[in-house]
Amino acid sequence: EAGVTQFPSHSVIEKGQTVTLRCDPISGHDNLYWYRRVMGKEIKFLLHFVKESKQDESGMPNNRFLAERTGGTYSTLKVQPAELEDSGVYFCASSQARWQAGVQYFGPGTRLLVL
Amino acid sequence: AQSVTQLDSQVPVFEEAPVELRCNYSSSVSVYLFWYVQYPNQGLQLLLKYLSGSTLVKGINGFEAEFNKSQTSFHLRKPSVHISDTAEYFCAVSARGGTALIFGKGTTLSVSS
């Protein structure tokens, strides 16, 4: 069974540009999460989808970030326009049930560098 | 709200030595507790979890952790480490019924021969 995949693995962009990150969860997982780790800081929750609906977006930093999950399969996270402080590693995770014994399966992350 | 403190940012040890990675948490409600590991260039992998029941939890790769409610701790231990255990380890909590994981800053375990 394929794990959570993320694309791209790395992205280097200039301040003011737009970047779109993609996450493909494990097949059949209704729950999809986005997290971010800024260098030197802890991994922080951004938002949670249940199928195509946003269940919790309390961690989204501002309105430059837009997450979608059309059709309840893969998800995209768009940053527009990107700022220097957006640099970090963006992780996606998925789980089968709303709370399946806490098992969220993580992808390898996308490393974003904004210059 | 919950918070997690990993007391050591880096832990260097020699191969076959025992190791303990410390984690303390703060929460006004009951929580679930987790340890995740990130090997170089890989995603986060669940090592073990505490949901309820026995306070001593065994995970993969010979790791175990003990939940101590009075000390609000969930320290990770391994009696004998290998070079391959070199990785970054994250302690995380989640409120029961919640879904967002709250992570500590991570502890880098470096095992040398």
PDB file of N, CA and C in Angstrom, chain A residues 58-112:
ATOM      1  N   SER A  58      -7.985  26.199  12.106  1.00  0.00           N
ATOM      2  CA  SER A  58      -7.558  27.151  13.122  1.00  0.00           C
ATOM      3  C   SER A  58      -6.069  27.466  13.077  1.00  0.00           C
ATOM      4  N   GLY A  59      -5.287  26.608  12.445  1.00  0.00           N
ATOM      5  CA  GLY A  59      -3.846  26.821  12.408  1.00  0.00           C
ATOM      6  C   GLY A  59      -3.350  27.571  11.188  1.00  0.00           C
ATOM      7  N   MET A  60      -4.224  27.882  10.268  1.00  0.00           N
ATOM      8  CA  MET A  60      -3.791  28.598   9.069  1.00  0.00           C
ATOM      9  C   MET A  60      -3.309  29.991   9.472  1.00  0.00           C
ATOM     10  N   PRO A  61      -2.105  30.363   9.048  1.00  0.00           N
ATOM     11  CA  PRO A  61      -1.494  31.590   9.557  1.00  0.00           C
ATOM     12  C   PRO A  61      -2.158  32.878   9.062  1.00  0.00           C
ATOM     13  N   ASN A  62      -2.628  32.903   7.837  1.00  0.00           N
ATOM     14  CA  ASN A  62      -3.256  34.117   7.299  1.00  0.00           C
ATOM     15  C   ASN A  62      -3.927  33.785   5.973  1.00  0.00           C
ATOM     16  N   ASN A  63      -4.527  34.792   5.363  1.00  0.00           N
ATOM     17  CA  ASN A  63      -5.303  34.526   4.157  1.00  0.00           C
ATOM     18  C   ASN A  63      -4.448  34.395   2.904  1.00  0.00           C
ATOM     19  N   ARG A  64      -3.141  34.382   3.052  1.00  0.00           N
ATOM     20  CA  ARG A  64      -2.294  34.075   1.898  1.00  0.00           C
ATOM     21  C   ARG A  64      -2.229  32.572   1.648  1.00  0.00           C
ATOM     22  N   PHE A  65      -2.731  31.813   2.576  1.00  0.00           N
ATOM     23  CA  PHE A  65      -2.720  30.358   2.473  1.00  0.00           C
ATOM     24  C   PHE A  65      -4.118  29.867   2.124  1.00  0.00           C
ATOM     25  N   LEU A  66      -4.185  29.041   1.079  1.00  0.00           N
ATOM     26  CA  LEU A  66      -5.464  28.480   0.651  1.00  0.00           C
ATOM     27  C   LEU A  66      -5.319  26.986   0.434  1.00  0.00           C
ATOM     28  N   ALA A  67      -6.103  26.226   1.145  1.00  0.00           N
ATOM     29  CA  ALA A  67      -6.065  24.766   1.006  1.00  0.00           C
ATOM     30  C   ALA A  67      -7.360  24.282   0.389  1.00  0.00           C
ATOM     31  N   GLU A  68      -7.232  23.295  -0.479  1.00  0.00           N
ATOM     32  CA  GLU A  68      -8.396  22.703  -1.114  1.00  0.00           C
ATOM     33  C   GLU A  68      -8.248  21.193  -1.157  1.00  0.00           C
ATOM     34  N   ARG A  69      -9.385  20.547  -1.226  1.00  0.00           N
ATOM     35  CA  ARG A  69      -9.385  19.090  -1.369  1.00  0.00           C
ATOM     36  C   ARG A  69     -10.616  18.718  -2.191  1.00  0.00           C
ATOM     37  N   THR A  70     -10.543  19.021  -3.428  1.00  0.00           N
ATOM     38  CA  THR A  70     -11.644  18.754  -4.341  1.00  0.00           C
ATOM     39  C   THR A  70     -11.838  17.258  -4.525  1.00  0.00           C
ATOM     40  N   GLY A  71     -13.081  16.810  -4.380  1.00  0.00           N
ATOM     41  CA  GLY A  71     -13.372  15.388  -4.573  1.00  0.00           C
ATOM     42  C   GLY A  71     -12.947  14.515  -3.425  1.00  0.00           C
ATOM     43  N   GLY A  72     -12.401  15.120  -2.406  1.00  0.00           N
ATOM     44  CA  GLY A  72     -12.030  14.352  -1.228  1.00  0.00           C
ATOM     45  C   GLY A  72     -10.859  13.419  -1.415  1.00  0.00           C
ATOM     46  N   THR A  73     -10.065  13.659  -2.444  1.00  0.00           N
ATOM     47  CA  THR A  73      -8.884  12.809  -2.634  1.00  0.00           C
ATOM     48  C   THR A  73      -7.627  13.596  -2.287  1.00  0.00           C
ATOM     49  N   TYR A  74      -6.900  14.068  -3.303  1.00  0.00           N
ATOM     50  CA  TYR A  74      -5.667  14.793  -3.000  1.00  0.00           C
ATOM     51  C   TYR A  74      -6.006  16.211  -2.537  1.00  0.00           C
ATOM     52  N   SER A  75      -5.017  16.837  -1.954  1.00  0.00           N
ATOM     53  CA  SER A  75      -5.189  18.206  -1.455  1.00  0.00           C
ATOM     54  C   SER A  75      -4.061  19.082  -1.988  1.00  0.00           C
ATOM     55  N   THR A  76      -4.366  20.346  -2.139  1.00  0.00           N
ATOM     56  CA  THR A  76      -3.347  21.324  -2.481  1.00  0.00           C
ATOM     57  C   THR A  76      -3.327  22.429  -1.440  1.00  0.00           C
ATOM     58  N   LEU A  77      -2.158  22.967  -1.234  1.00  0.00           N
ATOM     59  CA  LEU A  77      -1.965  24.101  -0.333  1.00  0.00           C
ATOM     60  C   LEU A  77      -1.233  25.172  -1.136  1.00  0.00           C
ATOM     61  N   LYS A  78      -1.915  26.279  -1.360  1.00  0.00           N
ATOM     62  CA  LYS A  78      -1.350  27.347  -2.160  1.00  0.00           C
ATOM     63  C   LYS A  78      -0.951  28.504  -1.260  1.00  0.00           C
ATOM     64  N   VAL A  79       0.219  29.044  -1.524  1.00  0.00           N
ATOM     65  CA  VAL A  79       0.692  30.215  -0.794  1.00  0.00           C
ATOM     66  C   VAL A  79       0.842  31.338  -1.825  1.00  0.00           C
ATOM     67  N   GLN A  80       0.062  32.417  -1.619  1.00  0.00           N
ATOM     68  CA  GLN A  80       0.036  33.487  -2.595  1.00  0.00           C
ATOM     69  C   GLN A  80      -0.294  34.825  -1.941  1.00  0.00           C
ATOM     70  N   PRO A  81       0.593  35.808  -1.995  1.00  0.00           N
ATOM     71  CA  PRO A  81       1.995  35.705  -2.405  1.00  0.00           C
ATOM     72  C   PRO A  81       2.864  35.195  -1.262  1.00  0.00           C
ATOM     73  N   ALA A  82       3.922  34.518  -1.611  1.00  0.00           N
ATOM     74  CA  ALA A  82       4.798  33.951  -0.576  1.00  0.00           C
ATOM     75  C   ALA A  82       5.644  35.044   0.069  1.00  0.00           C
ATOM     76  N   GLU A  83       5.871  34.888   1.365  1.00  0.00           N
ATOM     77  CA  GLU A  83       6.723  35.784   2.128  1.00  0.00           C
ATOM     78  C   GLU A  83       7.884  34.981   2.709  1.00  0.00           C
ATOM     79  N   LEU A  84       8.924  35.688   3.149  1.00  0.00           N
ATOM     80  CA  LEU A  84      10.119  35.024   3.657  1.00  0.00           C
ATOM     81  C   LEU A  84       9.797  34.080   4.810  1.00  0.00           C
ATOM     82  N   GLU A  85       8.867  34.505   5.678  1.00  0.00           N
ATOM     83  CA  GLU A  85       8.555  33.712   6.871  1.00  0.00           C
ATOM     84  C   GLU A  85       7.774  32.445   6.566  1.00  0.00           C
ATOM     85  N   ASP A  86       7.407  32.263   5.289  1.00  0.00           N
ATOM     86  CA  ASP A  86       6.693  31.045   4.911  1.00  0.00           C
ATOM     87  C   ASP A  86       7.649  29.875   4.683  1.00  0.00           C
ATOM     88  N   SER A  87       8.937  30.146   4.679  1.00  0.00           N
ATOM     89  CA  SER A  87       9.919  29.080   4.488  1.00  0.00           C
ATOM     90  C   SER A  87       9.802  28.041   5.591  1.00  0.00           C
ATOM     91  N   GLY A  88       9.943  26.791   5.206  1.00  0.00           N
ATOM     92  CA  GLY A  88       9.861  25.716   6.178  1.00  0.00           C
ATOM     93  C   GLY A  88       9.533  24.407   5.492  1.00  0.00           C
ATOM     94  N   VAL A  89       9.233  23.411   6.288  1.00  0.00           N
ATOM     95  CA  VAL A  89       8.840  22.114   5.758  1.00  0.00           C
ATOM     96  C   VAL A  89       7.350  21.930   5.996  1.00  0.00           C
ATOM     97  N   TYR A  90       6.642  21.621   4.936  1.00  0.00           N
ATOM     98  CA  TYR A  90       5.193  21.425   5.004  1.00  0.00           C
ATOM     99  C   TYR A  90       4.910  19.928   4.934  1.00  0.00           C
ATOM    100  N   PHE A  91       4.282  19.427   5.985  1.00  0.00           N
ATOM    101  CA  PHE A  91       3.948  18.010   6.063  1.00  0.00           C
ATOM    102  C   PHE A  91       2.456  17.806   5.845  1.00  0.00           C
ATOM    103  N   CYS A  92       2.164  16.713   5.207  1.00  0.00           N
ATOM    104  CA  CYS A  92       0.788  16.275   5.062  1.00  0.00           C
ATOM    105  C   CYS A  92       0.654  14.933   5.786  1.00  0.00           C
ATOM    106  N   ALA A  93      -0.501  14.695   6.360  1.00  0.00           N
ATOM    107  CA  ALA A  93      -0.760  13.422   7.034  1.00  0.00           C
ATOM    108  C   ALA A  93      -2.184  12.987   6.734  1.00  0.00           C
ATOM    109  N   SER A  94      -2.431  11.701   6.827  1.00  0.00           N
ATOM    110  CA  SER A  94      -3.802  11.228   6.640  1.00  0.00           C
ATOM    111  C   SER A  94      -4.117  10.132   7.648  1.00  0.00           C
ATOM    112  N   SER A  95      -5.397   9.977   7.908  1.00  0.00           N
ATOM    113  CA  SER A  95      -5.856   8.897   8.784  1.00  0.00           C
ATOM    114  C   SER A  95      -7.180   8.374   8.261  1.00  0.00           C
ATOM    115  N   GLN A  96      -7.457   7.126   8.625  1.00  0.00           N
ATOM    116  CA  GLN A  96      -8.605   6.462   8.026  1.00  0.00           C
ATOM    117  C   GLN A  96      -9.913   6.937   8.623  1.00  0.00           C
ATOM    118  N   ALA A  97      -9.974   6.988   9.938  1.00  0.00           N
ATOM    119  CA  ALA A  97     -11.197   7.395  10.616  1.00  0.00           C
ATOM    120  C   ALA A  97     -10.923   8.690  11.344  1.00  0.00           C
ATOM    121  N   ARG A  98     -11.970   9.341  11.789  1.00  0.00           N
ATOM    122  CA  ARG A  98     -11.787  10.626  12.442  1.00  0.00           C
ATOM    123  C   ARG A  98     -10.794  10.517  13.579  1.00  0.00           C
ATOM    124  N   TRP A  99     -10.885   9.469  14.320  1.00  0.00           N
ATOM    125  CA  TRP A  99      -9.912   9.272  15.379  1.00  0.00           C
ATOM    126  C   TRP A  99      -9.606   7.803  15.491  1.00  0.00           C
ATOM    127  N   GLN A 100      -8.694   7.358  14.631  1.00  0.00           N
ATOM    128  CA  GLN A 100      -8.343   5.956  14.642  1.00  0.00           C
ATOM    129  C   GLN A 100      -7.111   5.750  15.505  1.00  0.00           C
ATOM    130  N   ALA A 101      -7.322   5.735  16.777  1.00  0.00           N
ATOM    131  CA  ALA A 101      -6.243   5.475  17.729  1.00  0.00           C
ATOM    132  C   ALA A 101      -5.052   6.380  17.500  1.00  0.00           C
ATOM    133  N   GLY A 102      -5.299   7.575  17.006  1.00  0.00           N
ATOM    134  CA  GLY A 102      -4.236   8.549  16.901  1.00  0.00           C
ATOM    135  C   GLY A 102      -3.254   8.320  15.785  1.00  0.00           C
ATOM    136  N   VAL A 103      -3.502   7.396  14.918  1.00  0.00           N
ATOM    137  CA  VAL A 103      -2.517   7.090  13.900  1.00  0.00           C
ATOM    138  C   VAL A 103      -2.704   7.994  12.700  1.00  0.00           C
ATOM    139  N   GLN A 104      -1.893   9.013  12.640  1.00  0.00           N
ATOM    140  CA  GLN A 104      -1.811   9.854  11.458  1.00  0.00           C
ATOM    141  C   GLN A 104      -0.540   9.463  10.715  1.00  0.00           C
ATOM    142  N   TYR A 105      -0.683   9.147   9.447  1.00  0.00           N
ATOM    143  CA  TYR A 105       0.450   8.735   8.624  1.00  0.00           C
ATOM    144  C   TYR A 105       0.968   9.954   7.865  1.00  0.00           C
ATOM    145  N   PHE A 106       2.245  10.205   8.018  1.00  0.00           N
ATOM    146  CA  PHE A 106       2.834  11.418   7.470  1.00  0.00           C
ATOM    147  C   PHE A 106       3.558  11.169   6.152  1.00  0.00           C
ATOM    148  N   GLY A 107       3.540  12.170   5.311  1.00  0.00           N
ATOM    149  CA  GLY A 107       4.348  12.168   4.106  1.00  0.00           C
ATOM    150  C   GLY A 107       5.745  12.688   4.406  1.00  0.00           C
ATOM    151  N   PRO A 108       6.624  12.685   3.401  1.00  0.00           N
ATOM    152  CA  PRO A 108       8.017  13.104   3.613  1.00  0.00           C
ATOM    153  C   PRO A 108       8.197  14.607   3.728  1.00  0.00           C
ATOM    154  N   GLY A 109       7.162  15.368   3.375  1.00  0.00           N
ATOM    155  CA  GLY A 109       7.260  16.812   3.491  1.00  0.00           C
ATOM    156  C   GLY A 109       7.713  17.493   2.212  1.00  0.00           C
ATOM    157  N   THR A 110       7.355  18.760   2.099  1.00  0.00           N
ATOM    158  CA  THR A 110       7.855  19.627   1.039  1.00  0.00           C
ATOM    159  C   THR A 110       8.671  20.725   1.697  1.00  0.00           C
ATOM    160  N   ARG A 111       9.912  20.856   1.269  1.00  0.00           N
ATOM    161  CA  ARG A 111      10.787  21.883   1.816  1.00  0.00           C
ATOM    162  C   ARG A 111      10.673  23.124   0.967  1.00  0.00           C
ATOM    163  N   LEU A 112      10.108  24.183   1.546  1.00  0.00           N
ATOM    164  CA  LEU A 112       9.884  25.433   0.832  1.00  0.00           C
ATOM    165  C   LEU A 112      10.868  26.485   1.322  1.00  0.00           C
TER     166      LEU A 112
END
